[in-house]
mmCIF file of C-alpha atoms and ligand atoms in Angstrom:
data_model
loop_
_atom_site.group_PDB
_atom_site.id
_atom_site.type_symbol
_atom_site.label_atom_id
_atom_site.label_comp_id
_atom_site.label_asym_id
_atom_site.label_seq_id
_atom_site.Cartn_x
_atom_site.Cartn_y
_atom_site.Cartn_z
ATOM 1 C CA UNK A 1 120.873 117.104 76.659
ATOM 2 C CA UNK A 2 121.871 113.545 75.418
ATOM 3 C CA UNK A 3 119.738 111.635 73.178
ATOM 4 C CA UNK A 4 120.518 107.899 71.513
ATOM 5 C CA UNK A 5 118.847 106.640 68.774
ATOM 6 C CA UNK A 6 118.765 102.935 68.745
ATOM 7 C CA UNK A 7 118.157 100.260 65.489
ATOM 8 C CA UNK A 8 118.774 96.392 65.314
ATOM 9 C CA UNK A 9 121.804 96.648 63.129
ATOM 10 C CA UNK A 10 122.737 100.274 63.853
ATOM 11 C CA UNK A 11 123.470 100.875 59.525
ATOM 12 C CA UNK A 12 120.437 101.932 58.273
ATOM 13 C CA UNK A 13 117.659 103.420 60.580
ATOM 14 C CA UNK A 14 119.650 104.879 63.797
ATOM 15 C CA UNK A 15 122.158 106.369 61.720
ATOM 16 C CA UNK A 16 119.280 108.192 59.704
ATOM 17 C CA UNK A 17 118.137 109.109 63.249
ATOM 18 C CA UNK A 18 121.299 110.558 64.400
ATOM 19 C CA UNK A 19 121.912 112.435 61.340
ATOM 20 C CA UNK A 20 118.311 113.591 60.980
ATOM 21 C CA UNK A 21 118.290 114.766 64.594
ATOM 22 C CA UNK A 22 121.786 116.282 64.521
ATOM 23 C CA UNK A 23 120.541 118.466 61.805
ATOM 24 C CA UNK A 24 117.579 120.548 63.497
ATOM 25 C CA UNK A 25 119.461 121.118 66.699
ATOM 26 C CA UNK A 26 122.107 123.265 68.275
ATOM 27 C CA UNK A 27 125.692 121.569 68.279
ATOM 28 C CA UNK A 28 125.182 121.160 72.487
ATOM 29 C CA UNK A 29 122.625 118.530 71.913
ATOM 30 C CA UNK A 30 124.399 115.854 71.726
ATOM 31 C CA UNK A 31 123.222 112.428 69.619
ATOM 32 C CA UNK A 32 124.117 109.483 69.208
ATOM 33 C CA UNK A 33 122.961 105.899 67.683
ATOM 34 C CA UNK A 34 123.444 102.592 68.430
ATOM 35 C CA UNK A 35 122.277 99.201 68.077
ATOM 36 C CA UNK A 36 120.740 96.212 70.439
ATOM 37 C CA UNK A 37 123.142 93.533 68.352
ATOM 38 C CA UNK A 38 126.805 93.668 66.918
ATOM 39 C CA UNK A 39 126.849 92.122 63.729
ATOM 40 C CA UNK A 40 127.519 95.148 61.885
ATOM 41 C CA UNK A 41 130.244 96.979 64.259
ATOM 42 C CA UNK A 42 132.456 99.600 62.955
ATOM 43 C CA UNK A 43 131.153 99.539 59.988
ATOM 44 C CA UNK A 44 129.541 102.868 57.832
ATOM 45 C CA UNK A 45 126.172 103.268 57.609
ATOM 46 C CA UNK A 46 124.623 101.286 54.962
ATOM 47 C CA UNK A 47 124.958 102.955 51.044
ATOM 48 C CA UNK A 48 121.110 103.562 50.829
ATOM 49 C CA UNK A 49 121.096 105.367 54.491
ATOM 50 C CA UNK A 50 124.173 107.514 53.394
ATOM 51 C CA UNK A 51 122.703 108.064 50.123
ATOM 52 C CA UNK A 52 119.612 109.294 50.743
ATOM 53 C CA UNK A 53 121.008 111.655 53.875
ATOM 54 C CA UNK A 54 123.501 113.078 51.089
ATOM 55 C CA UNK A 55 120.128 113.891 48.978
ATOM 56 C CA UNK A 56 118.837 115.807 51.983
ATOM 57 C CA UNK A 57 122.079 117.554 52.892
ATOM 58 C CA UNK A 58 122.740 115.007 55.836
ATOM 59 C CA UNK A 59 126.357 113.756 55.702
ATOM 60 C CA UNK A 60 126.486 109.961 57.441
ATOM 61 C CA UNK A 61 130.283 109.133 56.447
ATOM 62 C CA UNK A 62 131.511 109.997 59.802
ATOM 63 C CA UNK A 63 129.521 107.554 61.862
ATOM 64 C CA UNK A 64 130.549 103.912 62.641
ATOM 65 C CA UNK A 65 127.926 100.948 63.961
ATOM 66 C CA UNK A 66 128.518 100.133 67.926
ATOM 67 C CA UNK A 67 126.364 98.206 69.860
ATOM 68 C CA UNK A 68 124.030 99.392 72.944
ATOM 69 C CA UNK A 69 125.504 98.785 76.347
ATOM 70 C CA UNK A 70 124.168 99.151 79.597
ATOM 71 C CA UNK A 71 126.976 102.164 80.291
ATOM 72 C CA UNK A 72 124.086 104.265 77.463
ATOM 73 C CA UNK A 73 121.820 104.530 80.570
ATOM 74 C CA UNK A 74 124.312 106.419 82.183
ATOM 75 C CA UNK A 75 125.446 108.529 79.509
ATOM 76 C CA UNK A 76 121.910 109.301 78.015
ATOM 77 C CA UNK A 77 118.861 111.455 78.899
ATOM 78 C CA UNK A 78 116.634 110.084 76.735
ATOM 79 C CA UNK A 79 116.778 106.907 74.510
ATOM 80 C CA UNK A 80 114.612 106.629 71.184
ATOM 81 C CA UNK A 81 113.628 102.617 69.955
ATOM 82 C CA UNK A 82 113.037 102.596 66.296
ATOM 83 C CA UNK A 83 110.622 99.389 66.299
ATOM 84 C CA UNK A 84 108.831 97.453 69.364
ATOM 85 C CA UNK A 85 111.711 94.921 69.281
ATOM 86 C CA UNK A 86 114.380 97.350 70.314
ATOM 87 C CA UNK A 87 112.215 98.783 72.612
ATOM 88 C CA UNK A 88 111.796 95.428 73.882
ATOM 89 C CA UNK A 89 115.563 94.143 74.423
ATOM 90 C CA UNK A 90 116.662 98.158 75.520
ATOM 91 C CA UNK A 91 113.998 97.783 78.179
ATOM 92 C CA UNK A 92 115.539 94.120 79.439
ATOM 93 C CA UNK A 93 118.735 95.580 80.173
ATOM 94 C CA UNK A 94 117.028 98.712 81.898
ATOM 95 C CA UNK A 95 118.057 98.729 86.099
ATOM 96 C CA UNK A 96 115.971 100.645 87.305
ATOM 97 C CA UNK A 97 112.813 102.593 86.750
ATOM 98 C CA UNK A 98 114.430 105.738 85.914
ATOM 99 C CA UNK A 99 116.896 104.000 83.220
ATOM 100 C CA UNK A 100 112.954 102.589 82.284
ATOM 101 C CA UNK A 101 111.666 105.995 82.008
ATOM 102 C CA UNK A 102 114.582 106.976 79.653
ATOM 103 C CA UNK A 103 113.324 104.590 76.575
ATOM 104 C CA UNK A 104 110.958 105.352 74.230
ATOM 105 C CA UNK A 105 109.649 104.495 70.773
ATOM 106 C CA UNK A 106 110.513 107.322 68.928
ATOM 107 C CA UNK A 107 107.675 107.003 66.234
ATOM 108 C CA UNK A 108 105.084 107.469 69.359
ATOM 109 C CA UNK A 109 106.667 111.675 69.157
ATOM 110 C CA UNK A 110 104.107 111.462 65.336
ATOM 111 C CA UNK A 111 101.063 109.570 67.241
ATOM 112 C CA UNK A 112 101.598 109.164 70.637
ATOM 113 C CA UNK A 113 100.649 105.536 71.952
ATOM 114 C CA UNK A 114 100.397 104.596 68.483
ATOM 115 C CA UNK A 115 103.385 102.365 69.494
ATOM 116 C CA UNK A 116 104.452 101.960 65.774
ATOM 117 C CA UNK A 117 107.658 101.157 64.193
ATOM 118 C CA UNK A 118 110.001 102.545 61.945
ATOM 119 C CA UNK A 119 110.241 99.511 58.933
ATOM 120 C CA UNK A 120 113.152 97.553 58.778
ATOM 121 C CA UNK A 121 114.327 98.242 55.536
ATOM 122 C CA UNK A 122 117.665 96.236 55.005
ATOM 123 C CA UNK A 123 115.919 93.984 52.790
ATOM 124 C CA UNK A 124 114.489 95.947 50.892
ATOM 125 C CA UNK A 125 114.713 98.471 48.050
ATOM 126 C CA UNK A 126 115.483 102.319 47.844
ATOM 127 C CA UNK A 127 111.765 102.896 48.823
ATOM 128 C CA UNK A 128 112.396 101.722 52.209
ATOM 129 C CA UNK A 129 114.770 103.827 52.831
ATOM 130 C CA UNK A 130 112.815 107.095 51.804
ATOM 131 C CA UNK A 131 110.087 105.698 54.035
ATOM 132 C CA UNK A 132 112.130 105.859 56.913
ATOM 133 C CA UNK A 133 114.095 108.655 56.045
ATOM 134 C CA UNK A 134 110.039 110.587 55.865
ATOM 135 C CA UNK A 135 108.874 108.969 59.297
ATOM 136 C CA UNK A 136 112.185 110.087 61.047
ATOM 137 C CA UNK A 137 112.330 113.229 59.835
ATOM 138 C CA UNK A 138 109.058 114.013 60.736
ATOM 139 C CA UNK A 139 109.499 112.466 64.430
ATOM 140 C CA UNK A 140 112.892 113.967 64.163
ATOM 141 C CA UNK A 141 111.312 117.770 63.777
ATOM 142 C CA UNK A 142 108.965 117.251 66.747
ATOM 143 C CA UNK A 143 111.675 116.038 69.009
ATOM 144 C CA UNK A 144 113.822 118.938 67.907
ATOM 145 C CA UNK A 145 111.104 121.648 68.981
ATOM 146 C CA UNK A 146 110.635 120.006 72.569
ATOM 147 C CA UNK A 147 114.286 120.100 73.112
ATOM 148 C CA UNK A 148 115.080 123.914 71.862
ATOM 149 C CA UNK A 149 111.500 124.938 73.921
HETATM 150 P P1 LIG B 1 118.958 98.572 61.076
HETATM 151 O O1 LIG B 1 118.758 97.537 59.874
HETATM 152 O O2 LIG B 1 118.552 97.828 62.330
HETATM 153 O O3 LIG B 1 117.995 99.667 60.736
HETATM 154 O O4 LIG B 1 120.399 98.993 61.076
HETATM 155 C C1 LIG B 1 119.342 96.262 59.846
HETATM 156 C C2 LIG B 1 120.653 96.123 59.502
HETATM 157 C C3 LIG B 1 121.233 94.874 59.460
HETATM 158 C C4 LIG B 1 120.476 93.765 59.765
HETATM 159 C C5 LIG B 1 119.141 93.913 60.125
HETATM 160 C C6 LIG B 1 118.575 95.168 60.185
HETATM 161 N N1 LIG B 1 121.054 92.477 59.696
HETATM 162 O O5 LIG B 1 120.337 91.501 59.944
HETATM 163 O O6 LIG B 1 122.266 92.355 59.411
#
């Protein structure tokens, strides 16, 4: 099983997504994050994602931003939007309706057809970050239990 998380900026959310998810399954999941534009590629994940992964015993310092690219479709089973806007431009580049099928908005695993999104919180303060790093993991946990069914 392959899974992609996917963010704007891919330093603050999808990395928290990756880490999160990473953490609750075996080491044969594999996961992955990305994000739908490359302003930020190569770089670490944003201090305030690393930091507040580090204060829930989720190390970030070993992923780097890339952006999405078609070639994910191929290489993923499932593919989780963090706000309507990812879901959006993933969906644009989607093929086919199987590569379709693949996308989803991952806070719809808490409240399904809810179709909410994970904040962006780049501009703001700590707070936004333990938002996120609350909604994730709790979206995180139910993804984790379908996958080790
Ligand atoms: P992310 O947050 O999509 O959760 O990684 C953002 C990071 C950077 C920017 C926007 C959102 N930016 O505009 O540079």
């Amino acid at each position: 099983m392959r899974i992609l998380m996917v963010c704007l900026g891919n330093i603050c959310r999808s990395p928290l997504a990756e880490g999160i998810l990473q953490s609750k399954v075996s080491a044969d999941v594999k996961v992955d994050s990305a994000g739908t534009a490359a302003y930020h590629v190569g770089e670490l994940p944003d201090s305030r994602s690393i930091a507040v992964a580090k204060k829930y015993g989720i190390d970030l310092t070993n992923q780097r931003a890339r952006k999405f690219t078609v070639n994910d479709f191929d290489t993923f089973d499932l593919i989780y939007a963090m706000d309507e806007s990812n879901y959006q431009d993933i969906l644009t580049l989607a093929r086919n309706t199987e590569e379709k099928l693949k996308v989803k908005l991952i806070l719809n695993e808490v409240d399904l057809n809810s179709n909410q999104s994970v904040p962006d919180p780049y501009y703001g303060g700590n707070n936004g970050f333990e938002n996120v790093y609350q909604l994730l993991d709790e979206a995180c946990q139910i993804i984790a239990n379908k996958i080790e069914e």
